PDB file of C-alpha atoms in Angstrom:
ATOM      1  CA  MET A   1     -15.138  35.341  56.699  1.00 58.00           C
ATOM      2  CA  ALA A   2     -12.594  32.632  55.764  1.00 83.00           C
ATOM      3  CA  LEU A   3     -15.149  31.008  53.483  1.00 84.00           C
ATOM      4  CA  SER A   4     -15.705  34.158  51.421  1.00 88.00           C
ATOM      5  CA  ILE A   5     -11.932  34.670  51.136  1.00 90.00           C
ATOM      6  CA  LEU A   6     -11.415  31.090  49.922  1.00 88.00           C
ATOM      7  CA  LYS A   7     -14.259  31.368  47.423  1.00 89.00           C
ATOM      8  CA  GLY A   8     -12.811  34.662  46.168  1.00 92.00           C
ATOM      9  CA  LEU A   9      -9.362  33.114  45.751  1.00 93.00           C
ATOM     10  CA  LEU A  10     -10.856  30.185  43.868  1.00 92.00           C
ATOM     11  CA  GLN A  11     -12.832  32.501  41.612  1.00 93.00           C
ATOM     12  CA  ASP A  12      -9.710  34.586  40.888  1.00 95.00           C
ATOM     13  CA  TYR A  13      -7.657  31.470  40.139  1.00 96.00           C
ATOM     14  CA  VAL A  14     -10.300  30.062  37.794  1.00 95.00           C
ATOM     15  CA  GLN A  15     -10.485  33.441  36.049  1.00 96.00           C
ATOM     16  CA  SER A  16      -6.715  33.292  35.507  1.00 96.00           C
ATOM     17  CA  LEU A  17      -7.136  29.808  33.966  1.00 96.00           C
ATOM     18  CA  ILE A  18      -9.786  31.223  31.636  1.00 96.00           C
ATOM     19  CA  GLU A  19      -7.475  34.080  30.661  1.00 96.00           C
ATOM     20  CA  GLU A  20      -4.680  31.563  29.972  1.00 94.00           C
ATOM     21  CA  ARG A  21      -7.236  29.591  27.934  1.00 94.00           C
ATOM     22  CA  ILE A  22      -6.477  26.453  29.927  1.00 95.00           C
ATOM     23  CA  VAL A  23     -10.213  26.230  30.602  1.00 96.00           C
ATOM     24  CA  SER A  24     -13.321  27.787  29.097  1.00 96.00           C
ATOM     25  CA  GLU A  25     -16.180  29.555  30.878  1.00 95.00           C
ATOM     26  CA  ARG A  26     -17.810  26.122  31.073  1.00 95.00           C
ATOM     27  CA  PHE A  27     -15.357  25.142  33.828  1.00 95.00           C
ATOM     28  CA  SER A  28     -16.328  28.206  35.871  1.00 93.00           C
ATOM     29  CA  GLN A  29     -20.020  27.435  35.342  1.00 93.00           C
ATOM     30  CA  ILE A  30     -19.526  23.889  36.630  1.00 92.00           C
ATOM     31  CA  LEU A  31     -17.810  25.175  39.768  1.00 90.00           C
ATOM     32  CA  THR A  32     -20.656  27.623  40.337  1.00 89.00           C
ATOM     33  CA  LYS A  33     -23.442  25.145  39.603  1.00 90.00           C
ATOM     34  CA  PHE A  34     -22.276  22.172  41.688  1.00 86.00           C
ATOM     35  CA  GLU A  35     -21.532  21.789  45.390  1.00 84.00           C
ATOM     36  CA  GLU A  36     -17.900  21.298  46.449  1.00 81.00           C
ATOM     37  CA  PRO A  37     -17.998  17.490  46.836  1.00 86.00           C
ATOM     38  CA  ASP A  38     -19.544  17.172  43.375  1.00 92.00           C
ATOM     39  CA  CYS A  39     -16.955  19.514  41.814  1.00 91.00           C
ATOM     40  CA  ILE A  40     -14.121  17.569  43.383  1.00 93.00           C
ATOM     41  CA  GLN A  41     -15.607  14.313  42.128  1.00 95.00           C
ATOM     42  CA  LEU A  42     -16.201  15.666  38.591  1.00 95.00           C
ATOM     43  CA  ILE A  43     -12.637  16.935  38.270  1.00 96.00           C
ATOM     44  CA  ASN A  44     -11.148  13.731  39.670  1.00 97.00           C
ATOM     45  CA  ILE A  45     -13.269  11.576  37.355  1.00 97.00           C
ATOM     46  CA  TYR A  46     -12.256  13.706  34.375  1.00 98.00           C
ATOM     47  CA  LEU A  47      -8.552  13.420  35.235  1.00 98.00           C
ATOM     48  CA  LYS A  48      -8.782   9.670  35.843  1.00 98.00           C
ATOM     49  CA  ASP A  49     -10.757   9.031  32.635  1.00 98.00           C
ATOM     50  CA  VAL A  50      -8.432  11.077  30.443  1.00 98.00           C
ATOM     51  CA  GLU A  51      -5.369   9.488  32.006  1.00 97.00           C
ATOM     52  CA  SER A  52      -6.825   6.070  31.200  1.00 97.00           C
ATOM     53  CA  ILE A  53      -7.607   7.071  27.606  1.00 97.00           C
ATOM     54  CA  LEU A  54      -4.087   8.494  27.195  1.00 96.00           C
ATOM     55  CA  SER A  55      -2.675   5.187  28.388  1.00 95.00           C
ATOM     56  CA  GLU A  56      -4.762   3.399  25.769  1.00 94.00           C
ATOM     57  CA  LEU A  57      -3.599   5.918  23.147  1.00 93.00           C
ATOM     58  CA  SER A  58       0.015   5.159  24.034  1.00 90.00           C
ATOM     59  CA  SER A  59      -0.579   1.403  23.742  1.00 90.00           C
ATOM     60  CA  THR A  60      -2.305   1.851  20.401  1.00 88.00           C
ATOM     61  CA  ILE A  61       0.387   4.089  18.943  1.00 87.00           C
ATOM     62  CA  ASP A  62       3.110   1.671  20.078  1.00 82.00           C
ATOM     63  CA  SER A  63       1.491  -1.312  18.365  1.00 80.00           C
ATOM     64  CA  SER A  64       2.974  -2.676  15.145  1.00 78.00           C
ATOM     65  CA  ASP A  65      -0.115  -2.021  13.004  1.00 82.00           C
ATOM     66  CA  LEU A  66      -1.201   1.533  13.756  1.00 86.00           C
ATOM     67  CA  ASN A  67      -4.983   1.867  13.817  1.00 92.00           C
ATOM     68  CA  PHE A  68      -5.743   5.501  12.942  1.00 94.00           C
ATOM     69  CA  SER A  69      -9.499   5.109  13.355  1.00 94.00           C
ATOM     70  CA  LYS A  70      -9.076   3.751  16.900  1.00 94.00           C
ATOM     71  CA  LEU A  71      -6.742   6.638  17.758  1.00 95.00           C
ATOM     72  CA  SER A  72      -9.261   9.073  16.329  1.00 96.00           C
ATOM     73  CA  MET A  73     -12.052   7.464  18.364  1.00 97.00           C
ATOM     74  CA  LEU A  74      -9.986   7.751  21.559  1.00 97.00           C
ATOM     75  CA  ALA A  75      -9.156  11.385  20.792  1.00 97.00           C
ATOM     76  CA  ASP A  76     -12.867  12.020  20.240  1.00 97.00           C
ATOM     77  CA  LYS A  77     -13.600  10.601  23.719  1.00 97.00           C
ATOM     78  CA  ILE A  78     -11.104  13.048  25.217  1.00 98.00           C
ATOM     79  CA  ASP A  79     -12.624  15.854  23.139  1.00 97.00           C
ATOM     80  CA  LYS A  80     -16.116  15.122  24.497  1.00 97.00           C
ATOM     81  CA  LYS A  81     -14.967  14.800  28.112  1.00 97.00           C
ATOM     82  CA  SER A  82     -12.888  17.972  27.824  1.00 97.00           C
ATOM     83  CA  THR A  83     -15.770  19.902  26.283  1.00 96.00           C
ATOM     84  CA  ARG A  84     -18.093  18.794  29.105  1.00 96.00           C
ATOM     85  CA  ILE A  85     -15.768  20.027  31.831  1.00 96.00           C
ATOM     86  CA  GLY A  86     -14.350  23.010  29.930  1.00 96.00           C
ATOM     87  CA  ALA A  87     -10.743  21.815  29.609  1.00 97.00           C
ATOM     88  CA  GLN A  88      -9.926  23.978  26.604  1.00 96.00           C
ATOM     89  CA  HIS A  89      -6.284  22.957  26.027  1.00 94.00           C
ATOM     90  CA  MET A  90      -7.206  19.282  26.065  1.00 97.00           C
ATOM     91  CA  LYS A  91     -10.046  19.917  23.639  1.00 97.00           C
ATOM     92  CA  LEU A  92      -7.642  21.623  21.235  1.00 96.00           C
ATOM     93  CA  ALA A  93      -5.095  18.825  21.615  1.00 97.00           C
ATOM     94  CA  SER A  94      -7.735  16.199  20.858  1.00 97.00           C
ATOM     95  CA  ILE A  95      -8.881  18.069  17.751  1.00 96.00           C
ATOM     96  CA  ARG A  96      -5.265  18.222  16.585  1.00 96.00           C
ATOM     97  CA  LEU A  97      -4.910  14.462  17.089  1.00 96.00           C
ATOM     98  CA  ILE A  98      -8.139  13.745  15.198  1.00 97.00           C
ATOM     99  CA  GLU A  99      -6.884  15.864  12.290  1.00 96.00           C
ATOM    100  CA  ALA A 100      -3.536  14.028  12.368  1.00 95.00           C
ATOM    101  CA  CYS A 101      -5.352  10.675  12.279  1.00 95.00           C
ATOM    102  CA  ASP A 102      -7.338  11.841   9.244  1.00 96.00           C
ATOM    103  CA  LYS A 103      -4.014  12.411   7.441  1.00 95.00           C
ATOM    104  CA  GLU A 104      -2.850   8.917   8.447  1.00 92.00           C
ATOM    105  CA  ASP A 105       0.698  10.163   9.004  1.00 89.00           C
ATOM    106  CA  GLN A 106       2.357   8.234  11.822  1.00 89.00           C
ATOM    107  CA  LYS A 107       4.920  10.949  12.571  1.00 91.00           C
ATOM    108  CA  ILE A 108       2.272  13.700  12.869  1.00 94.00           C
ATOM    109  CA  VAL A 109       0.052  11.406  14.953  1.00 94.00           C
ATOM    110  CA  SER A 110       2.943  10.621  17.290  1.00 92.00           C
ATOM    111  CA  GLN A 111       3.691  14.335  17.697  1.00 95.00           C
ATOM    112  CA  ALA A 112       0.009  15.046  18.371  1.00 95.00           C
ATOM    113  CA  VAL A 113      -0.153  12.315  21.037  1.00 94.00           C
ATOM    114  CA  ASN A 114       2.976  13.690  22.704  1.00 95.00           C
ATOM    115  CA  TRP A 115       1.506  17.203  22.638  1.00 96.00           C
ATOM    116  CA  MET A 116      -1.733  15.879  24.128  1.00 96.00           C
ATOM    117  CA  LYS A 117       0.180  14.183  26.963  1.00 96.00           C
ATOM    118  CA  HIS A 118       2.041  17.433  27.588  1.00 96.00           C
ATOM    119  CA  GLU A 119      -1.206  19.419  27.675  1.00 96.00           C
ATOM    120  CA  PHE A 120      -2.736  16.876  30.024  1.00 97.00           C
ATOM    121  CA  THR A 121       0.151  17.305  32.456  1.00 97.00           C
ATOM    122  CA  ILE A 122      -0.338  21.080  32.352  1.00 96.00           C
ATOM    123  CA  THR A 123      -4.111  20.752  32.802  1.00 96.00           C
ATOM    124  CA  GLN A 124      -3.674  18.271  35.637  1.00 97.00           C
ATOM    125  CA  ASN A 125      -1.214  20.601  37.390  1.00 97.00           C
ATOM    126  CA  LYS A 126      -3.560  23.580  36.943  1.00 97.00           C
ATOM    127  CA  PHE A 127      -6.524  21.595  38.323  1.00 97.00           C
ATOM    128  CA  GLN A 128      -4.672  20.614  41.510  1.00 97.00           C
ATOM    129  CA  PRO A 129      -5.017  24.065  43.172  1.00 96.00           C
ATOM    130  CA  VAL A 130      -8.730  24.046  42.281  1.00 95.00           C
ATOM    131  CA  LEU A 131      -9.138  20.679  43.982  1.00 95.00           C
ATOM    132  CA  GLN A 132      -7.183  21.856  47.018  1.00 94.00           C
ATOM    133  CA  MET A 133      -9.226  25.053  47.348  1.00 93.00           C
ATOM    134  CA  GLU A 134     -12.503  23.154  46.913  1.00 92.00           C
ATOM    135  CA  GLN A 135     -11.422  20.749  49.666  1.00 92.00           C
ATOM    136  CA  ARG A 136     -10.492  23.646  51.960  1.00 91.00           C
ATOM    137  CA  ILE A 137     -13.868  25.288  51.303  1.00 90.00           C
ATOM    138  CA  LEU A 138     -15.557  22.001  52.137  1.00 88.00           C
ATOM    139  CA  ARG A 139     -13.620  21.722  55.427  1.00 88.00           C
ATOM    140  CA  VAL A 140     -14.474  25.305  56.406  1.00 87.00           C
ATOM    141  CA  MET A 141     -18.144  24.728  55.598  1.00 85.00           C
ATOM    142  CA  SER A 142     -18.257  21.541  57.654  1.00 83.00           C
ATOM    143  CA  LYS A 143     -16.794  23.125  60.794  1.00 78.00           C
ATOM    144  CA  PRO A 144     -19.385  23.717  63.488  1.00 71.00           C
ATOM    145  CA  LYS A 145     -20.313  27.361  64.034  1.00 65.00           C
ATOM    146  CA  TYR A 146     -20.080  28.644  67.562  1.00 56.00           C
ATOM    147  CA  THR A 147     -22.505  31.289  68.725  1.00 50.00           C
TER     148      THR A 147
END
């Protein structure tokens, strides 16, 4: 009983993220396709990888000779990772940064990086309840059943 309630709550929450366009249907498909431990691992890896790339973006943008092609390459990495997991806002932010790099305008690039960091914080905060619910589902599933 508790398991079906938790799964229903998770499904409703993910649907709200889709409606907010934080994530695409791809995110929902991943949660449906993979077992809980795998979902938790995928989300955590995504968050860790993007956080690392954002750190590298910050270092690159703070350097004295701004390398637009490197920034564009890093944004493309985030775009690919975000597409794979269905993180729609991050995908849009990465596209915006790539376009800014193409213009080679430091001010626009800086704004795009700041927007991307902001969107990452939002995405990270929205993913936390998913991780918590997945972990609760896992705990409920691992409890022994008494007959």
